[in-house]
Amino acid sequence: MPHYIPFLVLIIISVLIFVFVLWNTRDKKLIILLFFMIGLAYVLEYFILVLFKSYQYNPNFVHKTDLDNILGSLVSQAFAFPVIAVLIGAYQLKFRYIVLISFIFMGIEELFISLGVYIQYWWKTIYTGIFMTIGFVIAKTWHAWLSDRFERWIHVLNLFFSLLAINTTIMLFLLAMFKTHSIHVGWFQSETRDVLSFNTLYVWLLTALYSWGILKRSLTMLGCFFLGFRIADFVLLSTDILVLPKWNSLGFFALLDVVVILFTAKYH
């Protein structure tokens, strides 16, 4: 069986569950909750997977091992985990069901190991169960807060983590499908890990600053941040840290930032 089959099955099941829950509840807040949980998952995955190489996915989506690993991770962090978290939040499932679902995820992880599409290094399956349980409790609590109360800090965190999820996914898609750029900071021997380790932080900083500007409703702040990122891009390109293919230019990133700013304003 091709390695990508189990991952595609997870994606299809996740999409069907999310569509069913959204249709059944007619609760648009679930979309916000979904992006919020993806953002949280990305932050955790950055540390345990990209920086500390806890495990490896082998879906065989692409030929580069590290990039294939990241794409395999997206199946879990952008589909399976956040969708089930949304289901738990939407129906406010009791803690015993949360624990049961966490055990099911542990079983899926062991199945993936037996199929040879997933390898653990220092990571243990019990860690997955613990973090899944914590994440599901957060989702249940966060959905209740979205429904029953409105405070500015909740809105700020929703905006940041949702956009972090969206912007990081766009970055990974551009790198994987179009090879828009490469960044070499020398943190890791692997080119892909080196690119992702710095690029992810750069995208998160960009997300945080543009979100701040939108929350403050300040065109001056947004203009300063936009100019600052253009200067940073130029410096990285001039020092050969940032490498662009022949078809690409810094204008592409400027245009992409404009799209990010407009989308952030709309999402806000």
Coordinates of C-alpha atoms in Angstrom, one line a residue, residues 51-168:
L51 CA 13.6 22.1 16.2
F52 CA 13.9 18.9 18.2
K53 CA 13.0 16.3 15.6
S54 CA 10.7 14.2 17.8
Y55 CA 9.4 11.9 15.1
Q56 CA 9.1 11.6 11.3
Y57 CA 6.2 11.2 8.9
N58 CA 6.8 9.3 5.7
P59 CA 3.7 10.0 3.5
N60 CA 5.9 10.1 0.3
F61 CA 4.1 13.3 -0.9
V62 CA 7.4 14.8 -2.1
H63 CA 10.9 13.4 -2.6
K64 CA 12.6 15.6 0.0
T65 CA 12.5 13.7 3.3
D66 CA 12.3 16.7 5.7
L67 CA 9.7 18.5 3.6
D68 CA 7.7 15.3 3.3
N69 CA 7.9 15.0 7.0
I70 CA 6.4 18.5 7.4
L71 CA 3.6 17.8 4.9
G72 CA 2.8 14.6 6.8
S73 CA 2.6 16.6 10.0
L74 CA 0.0 18.9 8.4
V75 CA -2.4 16.0 8.1
S76 CA -2.4 15.6 11.9
Q77 CA -2.0 19.3 12.9
A78 CA -4.2 20.9 10.3
F79 CA -6.9 18.2 9.8
A80 CA -7.2 15.3 12.3
F81 CA -6.5 17.0 15.6
P82 CA -8.2 20.4 15.1
V83 CA -11.3 18.9 13.5
I84 CA -11.8 16.5 16.4
A85 CA -11.1 19.4 18.8
V86 CA -13.9 21.3 17.0
L87 CA -16.3 18.4 17.4
I88 CA -15.5 18.2 21.2
G89 CA -16.0 21.9 21.5
A90 CA -19.2 22.0 19.5
Y91 CA -20.9 19.3 21.5
Q92 CA -19.1 20.0 24.8
L93 CA -18.2 16.4 25.3
K94 CA -17.5 15.2 28.8
F95 CA -14.0 14.5 30.0
R96 CA -14.3 10.7 29.8
Y97 CA -15.1 11.0 26.1
I98 CA -12.1 13.3 25.6
V99 CA -9.8 10.7 27.2
L100 CA -11.4 7.9 25.1
I101 CA -10.7 10.0 21.9
S102 CA -7.2 10.6 23.0
F103 CA -6.7 6.8 23.3
I104 CA -8.1 6.4 19.8
F105 CA -5.5 8.8 18.5
M106 CA -2.8 6.9 20.3
G107 CA -4.1 3.7 18.6
I108 CA -3.9 5.5 15.2
E109 CA -0.3 6.5 16.0
E110 CA 0.7 2.9 16.8
L111 CA -1.1 1.8 13.5
F112 CA 1.0 4.3 11.5
I113 CA 4.1 3.0 13.2
S114 CA 3.2 -0.6 12.2
L115 CA 2.5 0.6 8.6
G116 CA 6.0 2.2 8.4
V117 CA 4.6 5.6 7.6
Y118 CA 5.6 7.2 10.9
I119 CA 8.8 6.8 13.0
Q120 CA 9.3 7.9 16.6
Y121 CA 12.7 9.1 17.8
W122 CA 12.6 10.4 21.4
W123 CA 8.8 10.9 21.3
K124 CA 6.5 8.4 23.0
T125 CA 2.9 7.6 22.1
I126 CA 1.8 8.4 25.7
Y127 CA 3.0 12.0 25.0
T128 CA 0.5 12.2 22.2
G129 CA -2.3 11.1 24.5
I130 CA -1.4 13.7 27.1
F131 CA -1.1 16.6 24.6
M132 CA -4.2 15.6 22.8
T133 CA -6.2 15.6 26.1
I134 CA -4.9 19.0 27.0
G135 CA -5.7 20.3 23.5
F136 CA -9.2 18.9 23.5
V137 CA -9.9 20.5 27.0
I138 CA -8.6 23.8 25.6
A139 CA -10.9 23.5 22.6
K140 CA -13.9 22.7 24.8
T141 CA -13.2 25.7 27.1
W142 CA -12.4 28.1 24.2
H143 CA -15.7 27.3 22.4
A144 CA -17.6 27.9 25.6
W145 CA -15.8 31.3 26.0
L146 CA -16.6 32.2 22.4
S147 CA -20.2 31.5 23.0
D148 CA -20.8 32.9 26.5
R149 CA -18.4 35.8 26.9
F150 CA -16.5 38.4 24.8
E151 CA -13.3 39.9 26.1
R152 CA -10.7 41.7 24.1
W153 CA -7.9 39.3 25.0
I154 CA -9.9 36.4 23.6
H155 CA -10.4 38.3 20.3
V156 CA -6.7 39.1 20.1
L157 CA -5.6 35.5 20.7
N158 CA -8.2 34.3 18.1
L159 CA -6.9 36.7 15.6
F160 CA -3.3 35.9 16.1
F161 CA -3.4 32.1 16.2
S162 CA -6.0 31.9 13.4
L163 CA -3.8 34.1 11.1
L164 CA -0.7 32.2 12.3
A165 CA -2.3 29.0 11.1
I166 CA -3.4 30.5 7.7
N167 CA -0.1 32.3 7.0
T168 CA 2.1 29.3 8.0

